[in-house]
């Protein structure tokens, strides 16, 4: 059973475009929603995270939008660069440290 | 460097063998994890330890046994390796109720 649904599976954008990755969850016990970035051959690296008491969080070119009533959240990458090409995972966590990952989105930014 | 480090990075072994993967963190975290990433890049938690005590044990074959000699180390021992065990195994650590930081992964190939 997939606790966190992520889409799209893959995404190709031109440099400067704004890729958007969407995630949805069902369990209202989730209280922390991180995004991870993974480059080939590397471990997932924490990119940005949000708690459900805010609707948006921005760090540099990365923004999380959070819709608590719809149980959805998304990652926007402003002014995307070829170096942003990676696999992105959304995740949802309960206080018990159990982190459930989405299925990943492979992003390619074309120069 | 402060990090989560795991060894070896690559492990190729024959079916039926027993192998271990070691993990160490020097971040001062209380909680350590093992995650498995399959060929479709799906990440799933296997085990979680807090201060050397097992707190999450997902449905994983008994052939997998984690061992935490102290709170900075969490090793994974796998008995009687099977072809289906081929995957990338990630160690991670966090503060209690915090977001996990991941190691670089161990790519296990069973032939």
mmCIF file with all atom_site columns, C-alpha atoms in Angstrom:
data_model
loop_
_atom_site.group_PDB
_atom_site.id
_atom_site.type_symbol
_atom_site.label_atom_id
_atom_site.label_alt_id
_atom_site.label_comp_id
_atom_site.label_asym_id
_atom_site.label_entity_id
_atom_site.label_seq_id
_atom_site.pdbx_PDB_ins_code
_atom_site.Cartn_x
_atom_site.Cartn_y
_atom_site.Cartn_z
_atom_site.occupancy
_atom_site.B_iso_or_equiv
_atom_site.pdbx_formal_charge
_atom_site.auth_seq_id
_atom_site.auth_comp_id
_atom_site.auth_asym_id
_atom_site.auth_atom_id
_atom_site.pdbx_PDB_model_num
ATOM 1   C CA . UNK A 1 1   ? 0.000  0.000   0.000   1.00 0.00 ? 1   UNK A CA 1
ATOM 2   C CA . UNK A 1 2   ? 1.514  3.269   -1.156  1.00 0.00 ? 2   UNK A CA 1
ATOM 3   C CA . UNK A 1 3   ? 1.238  5.783   1.667   1.00 0.00 ? 3   UNK A CA 1
ATOM 4   C CA . UNK A 1 4   ? 2.394  8.708   -0.461  1.00 0.00 ? 4   UNK A CA 1
ATOM 5   C CA . UNK A 1 5   ? 1.462  9.052   -4.140  1.00 0.00 ? 5   UNK A CA 1
ATOM 6   C CA . UNK A 1 6   ? 3.851  11.085  -6.311  1.00 0.00 ? 6   UNK A CA 1
ATOM 7   C CA . UNK A 1 7   ? 3.542  12.343  -9.879  1.00 0.00 ? 7   UNK A CA 1
ATOM 8   C CA . UNK A 1 8   ? 4.757  12.616  -12.528 1.00 0.00 ? 8   UNK A CA 1
ATOM 9   C CA . UNK A 1 9   ? 7.175  9.724   -12.788 1.00 0.00 ? 9   UNK A CA 1
ATOM 10  C CA . UNK A 1 10  ? 9.431  11.744  -15.074 1.00 0.00 ? 10  UNK A CA 1
ATOM 11  C CA . UNK A 1 11  ? 9.633  15.340  -16.185 1.00 0.00 ? 11  UNK A CA 1
ATOM 12  C CA . UNK A 1 12  ? 11.654 17.143  -18.831 1.00 0.00 ? 12  UNK A CA 1
ATOM 13  C CA . UNK A 1 13  ? 11.894 20.937  -18.848 1.00 0.00 ? 13  UNK A CA 1
ATOM 14  C CA . UNK A 1 14  ? 13.990 23.552  -20.567 1.00 0.00 ? 14  UNK A CA 1
ATOM 15  C CA . UNK A 1 15  ? 16.513 25.542  -18.576 1.00 0.00 ? 15  UNK A CA 1
ATOM 16  C CA . UNK A 1 16  ? 14.712 28.382  -16.810 1.00 0.00 ? 16  UNK A CA 1
ATOM 17  C CA . UNK A 1 17  ? 11.424 26.483  -16.682 1.00 0.00 ? 17  UNK A CA 1
ATOM 18  C CA . UNK A 1 18  ? 9.490  25.740  -13.488 1.00 0.00 ? 18  UNK A CA 1
ATOM 19  C CA . UNK A 1 19  ? 9.030  22.001  -12.951 1.00 0.00 ? 19  UNK A CA 1
ATOM 20  C CA . UNK A 1 20  ? 6.280  21.063  -10.509 1.00 0.00 ? 20  UNK A CA 1
ATOM 21  C CA . UNK A 1 21  ? 6.140  17.729  -8.706  1.00 0.00 ? 21  UNK A CA 1
ATOM 22  C CA . UNK A 1 22  ? 2.995  16.725  -6.859  1.00 0.00 ? 22  UNK A CA 1
ATOM 23  C CA . UNK A 1 23  ? 2.370  14.441  -3.905  1.00 0.00 ? 23  UNK A CA 1
ATOM 24  C CA . UNK A 1 24  ? -0.724 13.289  -2.069  1.00 0.00 ? 24  UNK A CA 1
ATOM 25  C CA . UNK A 1 25  ? -1.176 11.432  1.200   1.00 0.00 ? 25  UNK A CA 1
ATOM 26  C CA . UNK A 1 26  ? -4.045 9.882   3.161   1.00 0.00 ? 26  UNK A CA 1
ATOM 27  C CA . UNK A 1 27  ? -2.792 9.505   6.719   1.00 0.00 ? 27  UNK A CA 1
ATOM 28  C CA . UNK A 1 28  ? -3.644 12.615  8.720   1.00 0.00 ? 28  UNK A CA 1
ATOM 29  C CA . UNK A 1 29  ? -1.139 11.551  11.384  1.00 0.00 ? 29  UNK A CA 1
ATOM 30  C CA . UNK A 1 30  ? 1.692  12.697  9.111   1.00 0.00 ? 30  UNK A CA 1
ATOM 31  C CA . UNK A 1 31  ? 3.201  15.846  10.569  1.00 0.00 ? 31  UNK A CA 1
ATOM 32  C CA . UNK A 1 32  ? 6.329  16.531  8.556   1.00 0.00 ? 32  UNK A CA 1
ATOM 33  C CA . UNK A 1 33  ? 6.743  16.602  4.799   1.00 0.00 ? 33  UNK A CA 1
ATOM 34  C CA . UNK A 1 34  ? 10.309 16.642  3.451   1.00 0.00 ? 34  UNK A CA 1
ATOM 35  C CA . UNK A 1 35  ? 11.578 16.576  -0.093  1.00 0.00 ? 35  UNK A CA 1
ATOM 36  C CA . UNK A 1 36  ? 14.761 14.756  -0.990  1.00 0.00 ? 36  UNK A CA 1
ATOM 37  C CA . UNK A 1 37  ? 17.018 15.127  -4.034  1.00 0.00 ? 37  UNK A CA 1
ATOM 38  C CA . UNK A 1 38  ? 19.019 12.145  -5.243  1.00 0.00 ? 38  UNK A CA 1
ATOM 39  C CA . UNK A 1 39  ? 21.799 12.195  -7.821  1.00 0.00 ? 39  UNK A CA 1
ATOM 40  C CA . UNK A 1 40  ? 22.932 8.927   -9.478  1.00 0.00 ? 40  UNK A CA 1
ATOM 41  C CA . UNK A 1 41  ? 25.160 6.898   -7.191  1.00 0.00 ? 41  UNK A CA 1
ATOM 42  C CA . UNK A 1 42  ? 24.425 9.101   -4.181  1.00 0.00 ? 42  UNK A CA 1
ATOM 43  C CA . UNK A 1 43  ? 22.135 8.928   -1.200  1.00 0.00 ? 43  UNK A CA 1
ATOM 44  C CA . UNK A 1 44  ? 18.967 11.029  -0.949  1.00 0.00 ? 44  UNK A CA 1
ATOM 45  C CA . UNK A 1 45  ? 19.775 14.510  0.365   1.00 0.00 ? 45  UNK A CA 1
ATOM 46  C CA . UNK A 1 46  ? 17.263 16.615  2.271   1.00 0.00 ? 46  UNK A CA 1
ATOM 47  C CA . UNK A 1 47  ? 16.239 19.584  0.133   1.00 0.00 ? 47  UNK A CA 1
ATOM 48  C CA . UNK A 1 48  ? 13.426 21.326  1.978   1.00 0.00 ? 48  UNK A CA 1
ATOM 49  C CA . UNK A 1 49  ? 10.703 20.330  4.431   1.00 0.00 ? 49  UNK A CA 1
ATOM 50  C CA . UNK A 1 50  ? 7.402  21.724  5.679   1.00 0.00 ? 50  UNK A CA 1
ATOM 51  C CA . UNK A 1 51  ? 5.051  21.179  8.602   1.00 0.00 ? 51  UNK A CA 1
ATOM 52  C CA . UNK A 1 52  ? 1.282  21.193  8.003   1.00 0.00 ? 52  UNK A CA 1
ATOM 53  C CA . UNK A 1 53  ? 0.700  24.444  9.887   1.00 0.00 ? 53  UNK A CA 1
ATOM 54  C CA . UNK A 1 54  ? 2.064  26.524  6.985   1.00 0.00 ? 54  UNK A CA 1
ATOM 55  C CA . UNK A 1 55  ? 0.883  26.644  3.373   1.00 0.00 ? 55  UNK A CA 1
ATOM 56  C CA . UNK A 1 56  ? 4.168  27.553  1.703   1.00 0.00 ? 56  UNK A CA 1
ATOM 57  C CA . UNK A 1 57  ? 7.883  27.438  2.370   1.00 0.00 ? 57  UNK A CA 1
ATOM 58  C CA . UNK A 1 58  ? 10.622 28.809  0.163   1.00 0.00 ? 58  UNK A CA 1
ATOM 59  C CA . UNK A 1 59  ? 14.347 28.118  0.272   1.00 0.00 ? 59  UNK A CA 1
ATOM 60  C CA . UNK A 1 60  ? 16.309 29.620  -2.577  1.00 0.00 ? 60  UNK A CA 1
ATOM 61  C CA . UNK A 1 61  ? 14.809 28.414  -5.857  1.00 0.00 ? 61  UNK A CA 1
ATOM 62  C CA . UNK A 1 62  ? 12.823 25.631  -4.176  1.00 0.00 ? 62  UNK A CA 1
ATOM 63  C CA . UNK A 1 63  ? 9.278  26.151  -2.896  1.00 0.00 ? 63  UNK A CA 1
ATOM 64  C CA . UNK A 1 64  ? 6.893  23.736  -1.195  1.00 0.00 ? 64  UNK A CA 1
ATOM 65  C CA . UNK A 1 65  ? 3.179  24.451  -1.463  1.00 0.00 ? 65  UNK A CA 1
ATOM 66  C CA . UNK A 1 66  ? 1.025  22.618  1.077   1.00 0.00 ? 66  UNK A CA 1
ATOM 67  C CA . UNK A 1 67  ? -2.748 22.111  0.982   1.00 0.00 ? 67  UNK A CA 1
ATOM 68  C CA . UNK A 1 68  ? -3.791 20.481  4.253   1.00 0.00 ? 68  UNK A CA 1
ATOM 69  C CA . UNK A 1 69  ? -7.493 20.119  3.406   1.00 0.00 ? 69  UNK A CA 1
ATOM 70  C CA . UNK A 1 70  ? -6.700 18.386  0.108   1.00 0.00 ? 70  UNK A CA 1
ATOM 71  C CA . UNK A 1 71  ? -3.838 16.400  1.689   1.00 0.00 ? 71  UNK A CA 1
ATOM 72  C CA . UNK A 1 72  ? -1.554 17.424  -1.135  1.00 0.00 ? 72  UNK A CA 1
ATOM 73  C CA . UNK A 1 73  ? 1.799  19.125  -1.385  1.00 0.00 ? 73  UNK A CA 1
ATOM 74  C CA . UNK A 1 74  ? 4.053  20.054  -4.254  1.00 0.00 ? 74  UNK A CA 1
ATOM 75  C CA . UNK A 1 75  ? 7.596  21.126  -5.052  1.00 0.00 ? 75  UNK A CA 1
ATOM 76  C CA . UNK A 1 76  ? 8.293  23.978  -7.456  1.00 0.00 ? 76  UNK A CA 1
ATOM 77  C CA . UNK A 1 77  ? 11.782 24.655  -8.776  1.00 0.00 ? 77  UNK A CA 1
ATOM 78  C CA . UNK A 1 78  ? 12.183 28.220  -10.020 1.00 0.00 ? 78  UNK A CA 1
ATOM 79  C CA . UNK A 1 79  ? 14.608 29.048  -12.839 1.00 0.00 ? 79  UNK A CA 1
ATOM 80  C CA . UNK A 1 80  ? 15.588 25.382  -13.181 1.00 0.00 ? 80  UNK A CA 1
ATOM 81  C CA . UNK A 1 81  ? 19.164 24.590  -14.174 1.00 0.00 ? 81  UNK A CA 1
ATOM 82  C CA . UNK A 1 82  ? 20.791 21.505  -15.767 1.00 0.00 ? 82  UNK A CA 1
ATOM 83  C CA . UNK A 1 83  ? 22.429 20.855  -12.382 1.00 0.00 ? 83  UNK A CA 1
ATOM 84  C CA . UNK A 1 84  ? 18.948 20.315  -10.922 1.00 0.00 ? 84  UNK A CA 1
ATOM 85  C CA . UNK A 1 85  ? 18.613 17.150  -13.027 1.00 0.00 ? 85  UNK A CA 1
ATOM 86  C CA . UNK A 1 86  ? 18.093 14.420  -10.425 1.00 0.00 ? 86  UNK A CA 1
ATOM 87  C CA . UNK A 1 87  ? 15.423 12.218  -8.919  1.00 0.00 ? 87  UNK A CA 1
ATOM 88  C CA . UNK A 1 88  ? 13.167 13.963  -6.416  1.00 0.00 ? 88  UNK A CA 1
ATOM 89  C CA . UNK A 1 89  ? 11.300 12.184  -3.657  1.00 0.00 ? 89  UNK A CA 1
ATOM 90  C CA . UNK A 1 90  ? 8.544  13.555  -1.508  1.00 0.00 ? 90  UNK A CA 1
ATOM 91  C CA . UNK A 1 91  ? 8.039  11.935  1.866   1.00 0.00 ? 91  UNK A CA 1
ATOM 92  C CA . UNK A 1 92  ? 5.719  12.044  4.828   1.00 0.00 ? 92  UNK A CA 1
ATOM 93  C CA . UNK A 1 93  ? 6.652  11.378  8.413   1.00 0.00 ? 93  UNK A CA 1
ATOM 94  C CA . UNK A 1 94  ? 4.921  10.717  11.701  1.00 0.00 ? 94  UNK A CA 1
ATOM 95  C CA . UNK A 1 95  ? 6.524  11.660  14.999  1.00 0.00 ? 95  UNK A CA 1
ATOM 96  C CA . UNK A 1 96  ? 7.659  8.053   15.384  1.00 0.00 ? 96  UNK A CA 1
ATOM 97  C CA . UNK A 1 97  ? 10.391 8.609   12.779  1.00 0.00 ? 97  UNK A CA 1
ATOM 98  C CA . UNK A 1 98  ? 8.693  6.430   10.220  1.00 0.00 ? 98  UNK A CA 1
ATOM 99  C CA . UNK A 1 99  ? 9.310  8.152   6.882   1.00 0.00 ? 99  UNK A CA 1
ATOM 100 C CA . UNK A 1 100 ? 7.205  7.074   3.909   1.00 0.00 ? 100 UNK A CA 1
ATOM 101 C CA . UNK A 1 101 ? 8.562  7.974   0.493   1.00 0.00 ? 101 UNK A CA 1
ATOM 102 C CA . UNK A 1 102 ? 6.806  8.708   -2.773  1.00 0.00 ? 102 UNK A CA 1
ATOM 103 C CA . UNK A 1 103 ? 7.851  6.754   -5.838  1.00 0.00 ? 103 UNK A CA 1
ATOM 104 C CA . UNK A 1 104 ? 10.184 9.466   -7.144  1.00 0.00 ? 104 UNK A CA 1
ATOM 105 C CA . UNK A 1 105 ? 10.236 11.865  -10.090 1.00 0.00 ? 105 UNK A CA 1
ATOM 106 C CA . UNK A 1 106 ? 13.119 11.846  -12.493 1.00 0.00 ? 106 UNK A CA 1
ATOM 107 C CA . UNK A 1 107 ? 13.731 15.449  -13.555 1.00 0.00 ? 107 UNK A CA 1
ATOM 108 C CA . UNK A 1 108 ? 15.781 16.349  -16.616 1.00 0.00 ? 108 UNK A CA 1
ATOM 109 C CA . UNK A 1 109 ? 16.578 20.007  -17.284 1.00 0.00 ? 109 UNK A CA 1
ATOM 110 C CA . UNK A 1 110 ? 17.692 20.577  -20.869 1.00 0.00 ? 110 UNK A CA 1
ATOM 111 C CA . UNK A 1 111 ? 20.294 23.339  -21.410 1.00 0.00 ? 111 UNK A CA 1
ATOM 112 C CA . UNK B 2 1   ? 33.795 15.331  7.888   1.00 0.00 ? 1   UNK B CA 1
ATOM 113 C CA . UNK B 2 2   ? 30.499 14.968  9.711   1.00 0.00 ? 2   UNK B CA 1
ATOM 114 C CA . UNK B 2 3   ? 28.437 12.382  7.904   1.00 0.00 ? 3   UNK B CA 1
ATOM 115 C CA . UNK B 2 4   ? 26.719 9.071   7.733   1.00 0.00 ? 4   UNK B CA 1
ATOM 116 C CA . UNK B 2 5   ? 29.255 6.679   6.263   1.00 0.00 ? 5   UNK B CA 1
ATOM 117 C CA . UNK B 2 6   ? 28.657 3.123   5.205   1.00 0.00 ? 6   UNK B CA 1
ATOM 118 C CA . UNK B 2 7   ? 30.949 0.427   3.873   1.00 0.00 ? 7   UNK B CA 1
ATOM 119 C CA . UNK B 2 8   ? 31.390 -1.140  1.484   1.00 0.00 ? 8   UNK B CA 1
ATOM 120 C CA . UNK B 2 9   ? 30.061 1.034   -1.349  1.00 0.00 ? 9   UNK B CA 1
ATOM 121 C CA . UNK B 2 10  ? 29.753 -1.957  -3.671  1.00 0.00 ? 10  UNK B CA 1
ATOM 122 C CA . UNK B 2 11  ? 29.246 -5.599  -2.764  1.00 0.00 ? 11  UNK B CA 1
ATOM 123 C CA . UNK B 2 12  ? 29.030 -8.437  -5.272  1.00 0.00 ? 12  UNK B CA 1
ATOM 124 C CA . UNK B 2 13  ? 28.453 -11.887 -3.850  1.00 0.00 ? 13  UNK B CA 1
ATOM 125 C CA . UNK B 2 14  ? 27.064 -15.287 -4.700  1.00 0.00 ? 14  UNK B CA 1
ATOM 126 C CA . UNK B 2 15  ? 23.694 -16.630 -3.688  1.00 0.00 ? 15  UNK B CA 1
ATOM 127 C CA . UNK B 2 16  ? 23.727 -18.338 -0.332  1.00 0.00 ? 16  UNK B CA 1
ATOM 128 C CA . UNK B 2 17  ? 26.558 -16.277 1.124   1.00 0.00 ? 17  UNK B CA 1
ATOM 129 C CA . UNK B 2 18  ? 26.368 -14.215 4.332   1.00 0.00 ? 18  UNK B CA 1
ATOM 130 C CA . UNK B 2 19  ? 27.448 -10.571 4.206   1.00 0.00 ? 19  UNK B CA 1
ATOM 131 C CA . UNK B 2 20  ? 27.508 -7.475  6.392   1.00 0.00 ? 20  UNK B CA 1
ATOM 132 C CA . UNK B 2 21  ? 27.215 -3.775  5.700   1.00 0.00 ? 21  UNK B CA 1
ATOM 133 C CA . UNK B 2 22  ? 28.584 -1.351  8.265   1.00 0.00 ? 22  UNK B CA 1
ATOM 134 C CA . UNK B 2 23  ? 27.274 2.110   9.093   1.00 0.00 ? 23  UNK B CA 1
ATOM 135 C CA . UNK B 2 24  ? 28.619 4.846   11.314  1.00 0.00 ? 24  UNK B CA 1
ATOM 136 C CA . UNK B 2 25  ? 27.372 8.356   12.002  1.00 0.00 ? 25  UNK B CA 1
ATOM 137 C CA . UNK B 2 26  ? 29.248 11.156  13.736  1.00 0.00 ? 26  UNK B CA 1
ATOM 138 C CA . UNK B 2 27  ? 26.346 13.597  13.796  1.00 0.00 ? 27  UNK B CA 1
ATOM 139 C CA . UNK B 2 28  ? 25.465 12.822  17.409  1.00 0.00 ? 28  UNK B CA 1
ATOM 140 C CA . UNK B 2 29  ? 22.059 11.505  16.352  1.00 0.00 ? 29  UNK B CA 1
ATOM 141 C CA . UNK B 2 30  ? 20.012 9.188   18.551  1.00 0.00 ? 30  UNK B CA 1
ATOM 142 C CA . UNK B 2 31  ? 18.220 7.278   15.810  1.00 0.00 ? 31  UNK B CA 1
ATOM 143 C CA . UNK B 2 32  ? 19.608 5.187   12.953  1.00 0.00 ? 32  UNK B CA 1
ATOM 144 C CA . UNK B 2 33  ? 17.883 3.424   10.077  1.00 0.00 ? 33  UNK B CA 1
ATOM 145 C CA . UNK B 2 34  ? 18.309 1.014   7.239   1.00 0.00 ? 34  UNK B CA 1
ATOM 146 C CA . UNK B 2 35  ? 16.417 1.666   4.011   1.00 0.00 ? 35  UNK B CA 1
ATOM 147 C CA . UNK B 2 36  ? 16.256 -0.437  0.861   1.00 0.00 ? 36  UNK B CA 1
ATOM 148 C CA . UNK B 2 37  ? 16.027 1.108   -2.608  1.00 0.00 ? 37  UNK B CA 1
ATOM 149 C CA . UNK B 2 38  ? 14.921 -1.326  -5.283  1.00 0.00 ? 38  UNK B CA 1
ATOM 150 C CA . UNK B 2 39  ? 15.601 -1.296  -9.018  1.00 0.00 ? 39  UNK B CA 1
ATOM 151 C CA . UNK B 2 40  ? 12.653 1.064   -9.568  1.00 0.00 ? 40  UNK B CA 1
ATOM 152 C CA . UNK B 2 41  ? 14.203 3.475   -7.063  1.00 0.00 ? 41  UNK B CA 1
ATOM 153 C CA . UNK B 2 42  ? 11.472 2.911   -4.493  1.00 0.00 ? 42  UNK B CA 1
ATOM 154 C CA . UNK B 2 43  ? 12.753 3.640   -0.968  1.00 0.00 ? 43  UNK B CA 1
ATOM 155 C CA . UNK B 2 44  ? 11.378 1.638   1.945   1.00 0.00 ? 44  UNK B CA 1
ATOM 156 C CA . UNK B 2 45  ? 12.365 1.546   5.575   1.00 0.00 ? 45  UNK B CA 1
ATOM 157 C CA . UNK B 2 46  ? 13.619 -1.754  6.928   1.00 0.00 ? 46  UNK B CA 1
ATOM 158 C CA . UNK B 2 47  ? 14.703 -1.011  10.495  1.00 0.00 ? 47  UNK B CA 1
ATOM 159 C CA . UNK B 2 48  ? 14.992 1.865   12.905  1.00 0.00 ? 48  UNK B CA 1
ATOM 160 C CA . UNK B 2 49  ? 17.020 1.972   16.125  1.00 0.00 ? 49  UNK B CA 1
ATOM 161 C CA . UNK B 2 50  ? 16.875 4.603   18.839  1.00 0.00 ? 50  UNK B CA 1
ATOM 162 C CA . UNK B 2 51  ? 19.750 4.564   21.359  1.00 0.00 ? 51  UNK B CA 1
ATOM 163 C CA . UNK B 2 52  ? 20.548 0.974   20.404  1.00 0.00 ? 52  UNK B CA 1
ATOM 164 C CA . UNK B 2 53  ? 16.935 -0.139  20.827  1.00 0.00 ? 53  UNK B CA 1
ATOM 165 C CA . UNK B 2 54  ? 14.930 -1.483  17.883  1.00 0.00 ? 54  UNK B CA 1
ATOM 166 C CA . UNK B 2 55  ? 11.843 0.695   17.347  1.00 0.00 ? 55  UNK B CA 1
ATOM 167 C CA . UNK B 2 56  ? 10.777 -0.074  13.771  1.00 0.00 ? 56  UNK B CA 1
ATOM 168 C CA . UNK B 2 57  ? 11.011 -3.486  12.196  1.00 0.00 ? 57  UNK B CA 1
ATOM 169 C CA . UNK B 2 58  ? 9.124  -3.563  8.921   1.00 0.00 ? 58  UNK B CA 1
ATOM 170 C CA . UNK B 2 59  ? 8.217  -6.818  7.203   1.00 0.00 ? 59  UNK B CA 1
ATOM 171 C CA . UNK B 2 60  ? 11.692 -7.987  6.339   1.00 0.00 ? 60  UNK B CA 1
ATOM 172 C CA . UNK B 2 61  ? 12.867 -11.610 6.054   1.00 0.00 ? 61  UNK B CA 1
ATOM 173 C CA . UNK B 2 62  ? 14.549 -13.021 9.168   1.00 0.00 ? 62  UNK B CA 1
ATOM 174 C CA . UNK B 2 63  ? 17.709 -13.353 7.100   1.00 0.00 ? 63  UNK B CA 1
ATOM 175 C CA . UNK B 2 64  ? 18.230 -9.627  7.683   1.00 0.00 ? 64  UNK B CA 1
ATOM 176 C CA . UNK B 2 65  ? 19.499 -8.808  11.160  1.00 0.00 ? 65  UNK B CA 1
ATOM 177 C CA . UNK B 2 66  ? 20.515 -5.331  12.288  1.00 0.00 ? 66  UNK B CA 1
ATOM 178 C CA . UNK B 2 67  ? 23.006 -4.887  15.096  1.00 0.00 ? 67  UNK B CA 1
ATOM 179 C CA . UNK B 2 68  ? 23.678 -1.657  16.971  1.00 0.00 ? 68  UNK B CA 1
ATOM 180 C CA . UNK B 2 69  ? 26.776 -1.918  19.195  1.00 0.00 ? 69  UNK B CA 1
ATOM 181 C CA . UNK B 2 70  ? 26.384 1.731   20.187  1.00 0.00 ? 70  UNK B CA 1
ATOM 182 C CA . UNK B 2 71  ? 24.235 4.644   19.118  1.00 0.00 ? 71  UNK B CA 1
ATOM 183 C CA . UNK B 2 72  ? 26.754 5.764   16.484  1.00 0.00 ? 72  UNK B CA 1
ATOM 184 C CA . UNK B 2 73  ? 26.799 2.416   14.659  1.00 0.00 ? 73  UNK B CA 1
ATOM 185 C CA . UNK B 2 74  ? 24.143 0.284   12.997  1.00 0.00 ? 74  UNK B CA 1
ATOM 186 C CA . UNK B 2 75  ? 25.315 -2.706  10.980  1.00 0.00 ? 75  UNK B CA 1
ATOM 187 C CA . UNK B 2 76  ? 23.207 -4.910  8.734   1.00 0.00 ? 76  UNK B CA 1
ATOM 188 C CA . UNK B 2 77  ? 23.926 -8.601  8.462   1.00 0.00 ? 77  UNK B CA 1
ATOM 189 C CA . UNK B 2 78  ? 22.287 -10.654 5.734   1.00 0.00 ? 78  UNK B CA 1
ATOM 190 C CA . UNK B 2 79  ? 22.276 -14.449 5.784   1.00 0.00 ? 79  UNK B CA 1
ATOM 191 C CA . UNK B 2 80  ? 21.745 -16.810 2.867   1.00 0.00 ? 80  UNK B CA 1
ATOM 192 C CA . UNK B 2 81  ? 21.637 -14.085 0.243   1.00 0.00 ? 81  UNK B CA 1
ATOM 193 C CA . UNK B 2 82  ? 19.081 -14.418 -2.544  1.00 0.00 ? 82  UNK B CA 1
ATOM 194 C CA . UNK B 2 83  ? 18.929 -12.871 -6.018  1.00 0.00 ? 83  UNK B CA 1
ATOM 195 C CA . UNK B 2 84  ? 15.998 -10.694 -4.892  1.00 0.00 ? 84  UNK B CA 1
ATOM 196 C CA . UNK B 2 85  ? 18.157 -9.073  -2.232  1.00 0.00 ? 85  UNK B CA 1
ATOM 197 C CA . UNK B 2 86  ? 20.018 -7.158  -4.947  1.00 0.00 ? 86  UNK B CA 1
ATOM 198 C CA . UNK B 2 87  ? 19.340 -3.490  -4.263  1.00 0.00 ? 87  UNK B CA 1
ATOM 199 C CA . UNK B 2 88  ? 20.932 -0.371  -2.855  1.00 0.00 ? 88  UNK B CA 1
ATOM 200 C CA . UNK B 2 89  ? 20.888 -0.271  0.933   1.00 0.00 ? 89  UNK B CA 1
ATOM 201 C CA . UNK B 2 90  ? 21.008 3.091   2.662   1.00 0.00 ? 90  UNK B CA 1
ATOM 202 C CA . UNK B 2 91  ? 21.883 3.811   6.239   1.00 0.00 ? 91  UNK B CA 1
ATOM 203 C CA . UNK B 2 92  ? 20.478 7.021   7.724   1.00 0.00 ? 92  UNK B CA 1
ATOM 204 C CA . UNK B 2 93  ? 20.400 8.820   11.046  1.00 0.00 ? 93  UNK B CA 1
ATOM 205 C CA . UNK B 2 94  ? 18.373 11.536  12.720  1.00 0.00 ? 94  UNK B CA 1
ATOM 206 C CA . UNK B 2 95  ? 17.631 13.174  16.009  1.00 0.00 ? 95  UNK B CA 1
ATOM 207 C CA . UNK B 2 96  ? 14.600 11.625  17.686  1.00 0.00 ? 96  UNK B CA 1
ATOM 208 C CA . UNK B 2 97  ? 11.550 12.818  15.699  1.00 0.00 ? 97  UNK B CA 1
ATOM 209 C CA . UNK B 2 98  ? 13.897 14.471  13.202  1.00 0.00 ? 98  UNK B CA 1
ATOM 210 C CA . UNK B 2 99  ? 14.401 14.109  9.471   1.00 0.00 ? 99  UNK B CA 1
ATOM 211 C CA . UNK B 2 100 ? 16.833 11.358  8.425   1.00 0.00 ? 100 UNK B CA 1
ATOM 212 C CA . UNK B 2 101 ? 20.176 12.149  6.819   1.00 0.00 ? 101 UNK B CA 1
ATOM 213 C CA . UNK B 2 102 ? 21.309 9.422   4.443   1.00 0.00 ? 102 UNK B CA 1
ATOM 214 C CA . UNK B 2 103 ? 24.620 7.771   3.728   1.00 0.00 ? 103 UNK B CA 1
ATOM 215 C CA . UNK B 2 104 ? 25.916 7.191   0.198   1.00 0.00 ? 104 UNK B CA 1
ATOM 216 C CA . UNK B 2 105 ? 24.480 3.706   -0.109  1.00 0.00 ? 105 UNK B CA 1
ATOM 217 C CA . UNK B 2 106 ? 25.790 0.179   -0.626  1.00 0.00 ? 106 UNK B CA 1
ATOM 218 C CA . UNK B 2 107 ? 24.961 -1.396  -3.968  1.00 0.00 ? 107 UNK B CA 1
ATOM 219 C CA . UNK B 2 108 ? 24.498 -5.112  -3.308  1.00 0.00 ? 108 UNK B CA 1
ATOM 220 C CA . UNK B 2 109 ? 24.502 -7.450  -6.282  1.00 0.00 ? 109 UNK B CA 1
ATOM 221 C CA . UNK B 2 110 ? 23.752 -11.118 -5.713  1.00 0.00 ? 110 UNK B CA 1
ATOM 222 C CA . UNK B 2 111 ? 24.798 -13.404 -8.550  1.00 0.00 ? 111 UNK B CA 1
#
